Amino acid sequence: MKCLIIAAGRGSRLKHNKPKPLVKLLGVPLIERVIRTAIEAGADDFFVVVGYRAEEIENFLKELSRKLSVPIKSIRNERWSELENGYSVYLAKDYINEPFLLSMCDHIVDAEILKKLTQCRVEDGSVYLAADVRKGFEFVDIDDVTKVKLDGDVIVDIGKALKEYDAYDMGVFYCSTAIFDALGEAIREGNSSLSSAIKILGKEKRARVCPIDKGFWIDVDTEEAYKKAERHLLETLKKKTDGPISRYVNRPVSTFLSRFLVRFNITPNQITVFSFIISLVAAFLISQKSYLSLAIGGILAQLSSIVDGCDGEVARLKFLSSDYGAWLDRVLDRYSDGLIILALTVHVLHYNFSLTVVVVGFLALLGSFLVSYTAIWYDELIKRKNLKVFRIGRDLRIFLIFLACLFNIPLLILIFIAIIMNLEALRRIIVVY
Amino acid sequence: MKCLIIAAGRGSRLKHNKPKPLVKLLGVPLIERVIRTAIEAGADDFFVVVGYRAEEIENFLKELSRKLSVPIKSIRNERWSELENGYSVYLAKDYINEPFLLSMCDHIVDAEILKKLTQCRVEDGSVYLAADVRKGFEFVDIDDVTKVKLDGDVIVDIGKALKEYDAYDMGVFYCSTAIFDALGEAIREGNSSLSSAIKILGKEKRARVCPIDKGFWIDVDTEEAYKKAERHLLETLKKKTDGPISRYVNRPVSTFLSRFLVRFNITPNQITVFSFIISLVAAFLISQKSYLSLAIGGILAQLSSIVDGCDGEVARLKFLSSDYGAWLDRVLDRYSDGLIILALTVHVLHYNFSLTVVVVGFLALLGSFLVSYTAIWYDELIKRKNLKVFRIGRDLRIFLIFLACLFNIPLLILIFIAIIMNLEALRRIIVVY
């Protein structure tokens, strides 16, 4: 599927020293987000109309095309400052002669919405606009958004100033090539806005909406919208399978860190390894005899558990998720778990060298491991059946170890982990059954 | 899809006190195997023509219908001893008026073959016979098999006595209702065999073959064929992901045991739990100080590892496989692994109570866990990419522990496991990458 993106305007309301399409939102330039999302929705051939600071954007797109292995063709609009956005679309008429996706460069839209939109039938020469029918959708800037007045699903009027309207223009269209004819007509009449062409098609009942009532989208037009978008994307990092400590302690801190980390050229796997190294240092310190060492080790263990959330977050924010990355993270987590429990056992053995302590340590490791081992299927089940369960997992375990190290009760926590984790494993055997 | 099964004949060449359809092959009656395989291939409504010892078979089918939750209707053929098998098929004409699968009750055929057969287009009033085109297929009884002479894929002659032929009749057909008209015609002419009807349709180019050149099938007609079928089914229990000890030591013994176990009403999960209990006893014995106890514990550990293969085998042989069963097996294996390594560590600590031994024991446990943990994805990868790797896994680990217990070198094996298993986990991290 071909995808046309309009990135010619100045976008002066978002204060920034870069051209707007290249402004990074959580580490990823707006236009890259739009392109990556369109790829997820099935687009595989891109045309981008550029005008303001065209060369910078063209260079970026060349590099991006290579990185993503998809063709991205830049089309220059030399008249971007005098004509409206419809003229930019019109310039693509010689490149596209089949139904295509049309998107503004600054509208962040869930891939699911694009998928729904591209299921519309445009073969009969019509144009579909994704339109939000939710009243008071929190991410809409009511003064600035383009409104749509409908008759059924046919667009009868469109514009920012409409007093009466039925839906909000989401800035993404699925078009037949009829749009080019309508644009030609509008431009000849002196109206070079996309809305003018839509109105012309609407009169022939060929401009319709694809009504959207769920999912996220936003027009990143102002500083405020930019911040809202950032907040929302960070919000989506929470997972259904997050345990209580993850949810209320680790996640808030790790998303704060991730927001910072995305600015740099750090890969998720590097973060995974870094978090693992912290936990190795933690294990070493915990295994020493002194309380001070134990306490610092405990703090580092908890820190490692927090940083461990960042790899996945950065991966999702920067579209860098990989099966291998998720796998490596899991495997190294198991090593880190095992070594920290070994370290705790060794620490206790310094004071109380008995077979009982060894057995308790082993059972703590066994239970912890079984909880992680069963998690692979258990989490799947929780997600699929949308179960509400108090999830006893790694987040809670490490947090309790952290507290126990601070309060100098390492044997107690080993006994506690040995009991709780094995009981949890047993519970999962029953729940899954 | 409807499925018609012919089970009216006497089948006297297979010596048995039960009627042939009820003769168990590895714990499952022949007709149940045929029905379950047809279900796998998409059938969901069954008709079985019975004659010889009809009542016994009918009672069995009633029970089976309830167990499998599929309708199974018995049709009585009172003239089974005077007419041939075509008459049995003919009796189903009032029940079936759409394309259907037709199978003999004593032909064991891979579900994949049935799936291929039912992809043939019979809407034009034709009949397709699954026909094996492999010369010298080892499971064919060349004197007894029905042969087919072809012109392209059209059947020009069919019979046991053909001197020249191109393929073997596999005893399964995908039929349009045209088969009933042809049978009526054949029966009026005094020929009540299915082959006569096929010849009639062949003349009109409406009897064709679906050529099969891979997969297993057999006509369980004689004692010899019965044994061959049994051997083959046991052979299929080997897994691509079996490690070396599994393949050459455990699997031969466990399939021998499974062949015995399928005769009883024992569920796979019961075998899983039984194997786990053996390993608990093994762990207890190994943890004691005496050599004798260690040696017996080692033997029991290896025995448990062998019995652990039986649950899956019995499940597959008796169509009792379940996700939960496979999962429970894995989870209990981890406990058994952990407890045996703990027991070995405790045994060594009786003689050499040092921190080093504790650390070695922990690392052995950690490495073993990681190998099992990574196996979930690693085995998937091996299967998908068909990799040939020397698989270091549980089978080898338990076998080495068994040997070490016999030779009284528990510390050495702990050190060895700690090194090898952690290296293997590391190797997997690299291989998966």
XYZ file of N, CA, C and O in Angstrom, chain A residues 324-431:
432
model
N 14.548 -11.350 20.423
C 15.797 -11.705 21.075
C 16.018 -10.832 22.307
O 16.422 -11.317 23.356
N 15.732 -9.548 22.174
C 15.915 -8.631 23.292
C 15.072 -9.050 24.488
O 15.562 -9.100 25.619
N 13.809 -9.382 24.241
C 12.922 -9.790 25.318
C 13.446 -11.080 25.958
O 13.400 -11.256 27.173
N 13.962 -11.944 25.121
C 14.466 -13.240 25.591
C 15.714 -13.051 26.435
O 15.838 -13.594 27.539
N 16.647 -12.260 25.921
C 17.903 -12.011 26.636
C 17.597 -11.408 28.004
O 18.181 -11.790 29.026
N 16.653 -10.478 28.030
C 16.267 -9.824 29.269
C 15.797 -10.857 30.278
O 16.223 -10.875 31.433
N 14.946 -11.758 29.821
C 14.426 -12.791 30.711
C 15.535 -13.693 31.233
O 15.595 -14.021 32.412
N 16.424 -14.118 30.328
C 17.465 -15.065 30.715
C 18.420 -14.424 31.724
O 18.744 -15.016 32.758
N 18.838 -13.179 31.448
C 19.751 -12.511 32.373
C 19.067 -12.221 33.717
O 19.705 -12.274 34.769
N 17.759 -11.938 33.685
C 17.013 -11.757 34.937
C 17.117 -12.996 35.815
O 17.237 -12.905 37.029
N 17.065 -14.172 35.185
C 17.136 -15.416 35.962
C 18.496 -15.567 36.610
O 18.609 -15.983 37.750
N 19.549 -15.199 35.859
C 20.877 -15.257 36.448
C 20.985 -14.278 37.605
O 21.513 -14.601 38.666
N 20.488 -13.069 37.379
C 20.580 -12.058 38.414
C 19.805 -12.509 39.660
O 20.306 -12.444 40.773
N 18.594 -13.049 39.480
C 17.818 -13.599 40.600
C 18.621 -14.637 41.364
O 18.723 -14.600 42.585
N 19.166 -15.588 40.617
C 19.870 -16.718 41.232
C 21.078 -16.244 42.018
O 21.300 -16.673 43.156
N 21.829 -15.328 41.420
C 23.048 -14.887 42.088
C 22.750 -14.058 43.328
O 23.463 -14.133 44.324
N 21.670 -13.282 43.292
C 21.323 -12.486 44.474
C 20.875 -13.398 45.622
O 21.247 -13.187 46.781
N 20.122 -14.437 45.292
C 19.702 -15.357 46.365
C 20.912 -16.152 46.880
O 21.047 -16.389 48.084
N 21.805 -16.545 45.983
C 23.044 -17.203 46.417
C 23.814 -16.271 47.353
O 24.293 -16.683 48.416
N 23.915 -14.988 46.967
C 24.662 -14.016 47.769
C 24.050 -13.872 49.161
O 24.766 -13.840 50.169
N 22.715 -13.807 49.217
C 22.035 -13.712 50.515
C 22.363 -14.925 51.373
O 22.647 -14.807 52.574
N 22.327 -16.115 50.740
C 22.609 -17.346 51.477
C 24.040 -17.314 52.016
O 24.286 -17.641 53.180
N 24.979 -16.907 51.158
C 26.381 -16.834 51.587
C 26.525 -15.843 52.746
O 27.197 -16.127 53.733
N 25.824 -14.705 52.622
C 25.891 -13.708 53.689
C 25.447 -14.313 55.022
O 26.111 -14.139 56.045
N 24.326 -15.018 54.999
C 23.820 -15.616 56.237
C 24.787 -16.685 56.739
O 25.032 -16.807 57.945
N 25.379 -17.445 55.816
C 26.300 -18.518 56.217
C 27.536 -17.970 56.926
O 28.137 -18.669 57.744
N 27.916 -16.713 56.642
C 29.045 -16.107 57.356
C 28.795 -16.116 58.864
O 29.710 -16.271 59.660
N 27.522 -15.935 59.245
C 27.184 -15.848 60.672
C 26.682 -17.168 61.221
O 26.830 -17.467 62.381
N 26.011 -17.927 60.376
C 25.296 -19.106 60.855
C 25.526 -20.220 59.838
O 24.748 -20.414 58.915
N 26.631 -20.930 60.006
C 27.028 -21.893 58.987
C 26.350 -23.233 59.252
O 26.897 -24.104 59.926
N 25.125 -23.374 58.729
C 24.386 -24.615 59.003
C 23.710 -25.147 57.746
O 23.456 -24.410 56.797
N 23.439 -26.440 57.777
C 22.781 -27.109 56.663
C 21.393 -26.515 56.417
O 20.946 -26.383 55.286
N 20.727 -26.125 57.513
C 19.381 -25.558 57.393
C 19.398 -24.314 56.503
O 18.538 -24.144 55.637
N 20.382 -23.459 56.721
C 20.470 -22.232 55.925
C 20.661 -22.588 54.446
O 20.031 -21.996 53.563
N 21.518 -23.571 54.179
C 21.740 -23.994 52.790
C 20.432 -24.453 52.153
O 20.082 -24.042 51.045
N 19.700 -25.277 52.907
C 18.434 -25.800 52.363
C 17.448 -24.653 52.130
O 16.800 -24.580 51.081
N 17.364 -23.739 53.082
C 16.453 -22.592 52.922
C 16.844 -21.792 51.674
O 15.995 -21.425 50.850
N 18.141 -21.554 51.512
C 18.620 -20.805 50.346
C 18.244 -21.503 49.047
O 17.745 -20.874 48.108
N 18.452 -22.798 49.002
C 18.102 -23.568 47.807
C 16.609 -23.489 47.507
O 16.205 -23.303 46.363
N 15.815 -23.633 48.561
C 14.363 -23.606 48.343
C 13.912 -22.226 47.892
O 12.988 -22.102 47.077
N 14.569 -21.185 48.400
C 14.234 -19.824 47.957
C 14.536 -19.683 46.474
O 13.738 -19.145 45.695
N 15.696 -20.209 46.054
C 16.061 -20.143 44.642
C 15.092 -20.956 43.796
O 14.599 -20.500 42.755
N 14.793 -22.166 44.290
C 13.897 -23.068 43.566
C 12.535 -22.409 43.363
O 11.997 -22.374 42.250
N 11.975 -21.854 44.437
C 10.666 -21.220 44.357
C 10.681 -20.018 43.421
O 9.795 -19.851 42.579
N 11.723 -19.188 43.545
C 11.815 -17.998 42.691
C 11.886 -18.414 41.234
O 11.226 -17.838 40.369
N 12.716 -19.414 40.988
C 12.858 -19.847 39.610
C 11.553 -20.398 39.061
O 11.152 -20.091 37.937
N 10.865 -21.186 39.883
C 9.608 -21.766 39.416
C 8.566 -20.696 39.125
O 7.796 -20.807 38.181
N 8.591 -19.627 39.926
C 7.645 -18.537 39.672
C 7.958 -17.888 38.323
O 7.053 -17.612 37.533
N 9.242 -17.710 38.020
C 9.600 -17.127 36.725
C 9.305 -18.105 35.591
O 8.883 -17.717 34.502
N 9.547 -19.375 35.852
C 9.351 -20.397 34.832
C 7.870 -20.519 34.469
O 7.501 -20.551 33.295
N 7.030 -20.544 35.490
C 5.597 -20.659 35.229
C 5.037 -19.368 34.633
O 4.038 -19.396 33.938
N 5.720 -18.240 34.895
C 5.215 -16.939 34.424
C 5.006 -16.924 32.914
O 4.100 -16.278 32.405
N 5.867 -17.671 32.209
C 5.814 -17.666 30.752
C 4.407 -18.007 30.254
O 3.875 -17.361 29.372
N 3.801 -19.013 30.868
C 2.458 -19.416 30.437
C 1.386 -18.681 31.242
O 0.320 -18.375 30.745
N 1.709 -18.446 32.510
C 0.746 -17.839 33.433
C 0.380 -16.422 32.977
O -0.794 -16.053 32.950
N 1.387 -15.642 32.595
C 1.134 -14.272 32.150
C 0.280 -14.260 30.889
O -0.599 -13.417 30.715
N 0.582 -15.198 30.015
C -0.193 -15.372 28.789
C -1.670 -15.568 29.128
O -2.557 -14.958 28.546
N -1.884 -16.430 30.109
C -3.243 -16.763 30.540
C -3.938 -15.539 31.143
O -5.090 -15.248 30.832
N -3.206 -14.821 32.006
C -3.774 -13.626 32.638
C -4.212 -12.627 31.572
O -5.309 -12.073 31.614
N -3.329 -12.431 30.573
C -3.659 -11.491 29.501
C -4.873 -11.956 28.728
O -5.781 -11.190 28.449
N -4.862 -13.259 28.351
C -5.913 -13.766 27.478
C -7.271 -13.729 28.167
O -8.277 -13.364 27.570
N -7.279 -14.138 29.434
C -8.559 -14.213 30.143
C -8.832 -12.931 30.917
O -9.844 -12.839 31.613
N -7.885 -11.971 30.833
C -8.055 -10.705 31.529
C -8.341 -10.914 33.016
O -9.250 -10.313 33.587
N -7.554 -11.797 33.638
C -7.751 -12.116 35.051
C -7.197 -11.003 35.937
O -6.196 -10.387 35.622
N -7.897 -10.754 37.027
C -7.376 -9.823 38.035
C -6.803 -10.673 39.156
O -7.530 -11.246 39.956
N -5.481 -10.793 39.191
C -4.880 -11.556 40.289
C -3.780 -10.710 40.913
O -3.163 -9.886 40.249
N -3.549 -10.910 42.196
C -2.406 -10.271 42.839
C -1.185 -11.057 42.387
O -1.007 -12.214 42.727
N -0.351 -10.410 41.600
C 0.735 -11.125 40.961
C 1.990 -11.067 41.819
O 2.581 -10.010 41.999
N 2.381 -12.224 42.342
C 3.603 -12.289 43.128
C 4.730 -12.687 42.187
O 4.768 -13.795 41.668
N 5.634 -11.755 41.936
C 6.674 -12.065 40.968
C 7.986 -11.427 41.347
O 8.234 -11.096 42.508
N 8.815 -11.212 40.343
C 10.173 -10.739 40.546
C 10.203 -9.353 41.201
O 11.029 -9.094 42.077
N 9.294 -8.459 40.747
C 9.307 -7.086 41.272
C 9.189 -7.085 42.791
O 9.950 -6.439 43.491
N 8.222 -7.882 43.291
C 7.983 -7.951 44.728
C 9.168 -8.616 45.428
O 9.628 -8.157 46.482
N 9.691 -9.669 44.820
C 10.791 -10.425 45.423
C 12.004 -9.525 45.646
O 12.557 -9.462 46.732
N 12.390 -8.820 44.589
C 13.584 -7.974 44.701
C 13.342 -6.838 45.698
O 14.218 -6.476 46.469
N 12.111 -6.310 45.681
C 11.796 -5.213 46.597
C 11.904 -5.677 48.052
O 12.449 -4.976 48.905
N 11.405 -6.876 48.333
C 11.485 -7.416 49.693
C 12.936 -7.669 50.080
O 13.337 -7.432 51.221
N 13.732 -8.153 49.110
C 15.154 -8.376 49.388
C 15.826 -7.040 49.729
O 16.617 -6.947 50.665
N 15.470 -6.022 48.972
C 16.005 -4.674 49.208
C 15.694 -4.207 50.644
O 16.574 -3.792 51.400
N 14.417 -4.352 51.043
C 14.035 -3.960 52.405
C 14.785 -4.790 53.443
O 15.294 -4.257 54.433
N 14.851 -6.103 53.196
C 15.492 -7.005 54.161
C 16.966 -6.649 54.336
O 17.508 -6.749 55.439
N 17.626 -6.251 53.251
C 19.033 -5.870 53.340
C 19.177 -4.603 54.178
O 20.044 -4.509 55.040
N 18.274 -3.639 53.947
C 18.319 -2.402 54.723
C 18.116 -2.686 56.208
O 18.798 -2.137 57.063
N 17.147 -3.558 56.499
C 16.832 -3.846 57.901
C 17.674 -4.992 58.462
O 17.427 -5.462 59.559
N 18.611 -5.463 57.679
C 19.545 -6.497 58.130
C 18.844 -7.776 58.608
O 19.156 -8.305 59.679
N 17.882 -8.245 57.828
C 17.221 -9.508 58.180
C 17.303 -10.486 57.008
O 16.282 -10.955 56.503
N 18.518 -10.833 56.552
C 18.669 -11.662 55.357
C 18.119 -13.091 55.514
O 17.524 -13.621 54.575
N 18.284 -13.684 56.714
C 17.789 -15.059 56.870
C 16.268 -15.074 56.793
O 15.659 -15.914 56.132
N 15.665 -14.086 57.456
C 14.211 -14.006 57.477
C 13.645 -13.907 56.051
O 12.672 -14.579 55.702
N 14.281 -13.081 55.234
C 13.750 -12.903 53.878
C 13.954 -14.172 53.054
O 13.103 -14.539 52.237
N 15.061 -14.891 53.310
C 15.263 -16.151 52.595
C 14.157 -17.149 52.937
O 13.583 -17.793 52.053
N 13.857 -17.232 54.225
C 12.784 -18.145 54.662
C 11.468 -17.713 54.027
O 10.716 -18.530 53.481
N 11.219 -16.401 54.078
C 9.971 -15.867 53.532
C 9.863 -16.175 52.025
O 8.836 -16.654 51.543
N 10.943 -15.898 51.293
C 10.927 -16.159 49.844
C 10.737 -17.649 49.582
O 9.952 -18.047 48.716
N 11.442 -18.474 50.354
C 11.323 -19.923 50.160
C 9.866 -20.356 50.293
O 9.356 -21.138 49.498
N 9.176 -19.802 51.294
C 7.777 -20.201 51.521
C 6.867 -19.585 50.462
O 6.135 -20.290 49.749
N 6.923 -18.253 50.337
C 5.991 -17.536 49.467
C 6.126 -17.959 48.001
O 5.138 -18.212 47.315
N 7.365 -18.053 47.517
C 7.549 -18.332 46.092
C 7.109 -19.757 45.747
O 6.538 -19.995 44.695
N 7.376 -20.696 46.656
C 6.931 -22.059 46.373
C 5.414 -22.184 46.454
O 4.796 -22.901 45.661
N 4.819 -21.430 47.395
C 3.355 -21.434 47.473
C 2.754 -20.819 46.203
O 1.764 -21.310 45.666
N 3.381 -19.724 45.735
C 2.884 -19.066 44.524
C 2.986 -20.011 43.323
O 2.077 -20.089 42.502
N 4.112 -20.743 43.241
C 4.265 -21.701 42.143
C 3.148 -22.741 42.213
O 2.520 -23.084 41.207
N 2.872 -23.206 43.433
C 1.811 -24.192 43.635
C 0.463 -23.596 43.223
O -0.339 -24.231 42.531
N 0.232 -22.341 43.636
C -1.022 -21.683 43.273
C -1.184 -21.617 41.764
O -2.254 -21.847 41.224
N -0.076 -21.318 41.067
C -0.166 -21.206 39.613
C -0.500 -22.548 38.983
O -1.243 -22.616 38.007
N 0.074 -23.630 39.559
C -0.248 -24.967 39.036
C -1.761 -25.171 39.115
O -2.373 -25.712 38.203
N -2.342 -24.696 40.218
C -3.785 -24.881 40.405
C -4.581 -23.926 39.512
O -5.530 -24.335 38.846
N -4.171 -22.648 39.490
C -4.900 -21.655 38.670
C -4.905 -22.065 37.193
O -5.938 -22.047 36.530
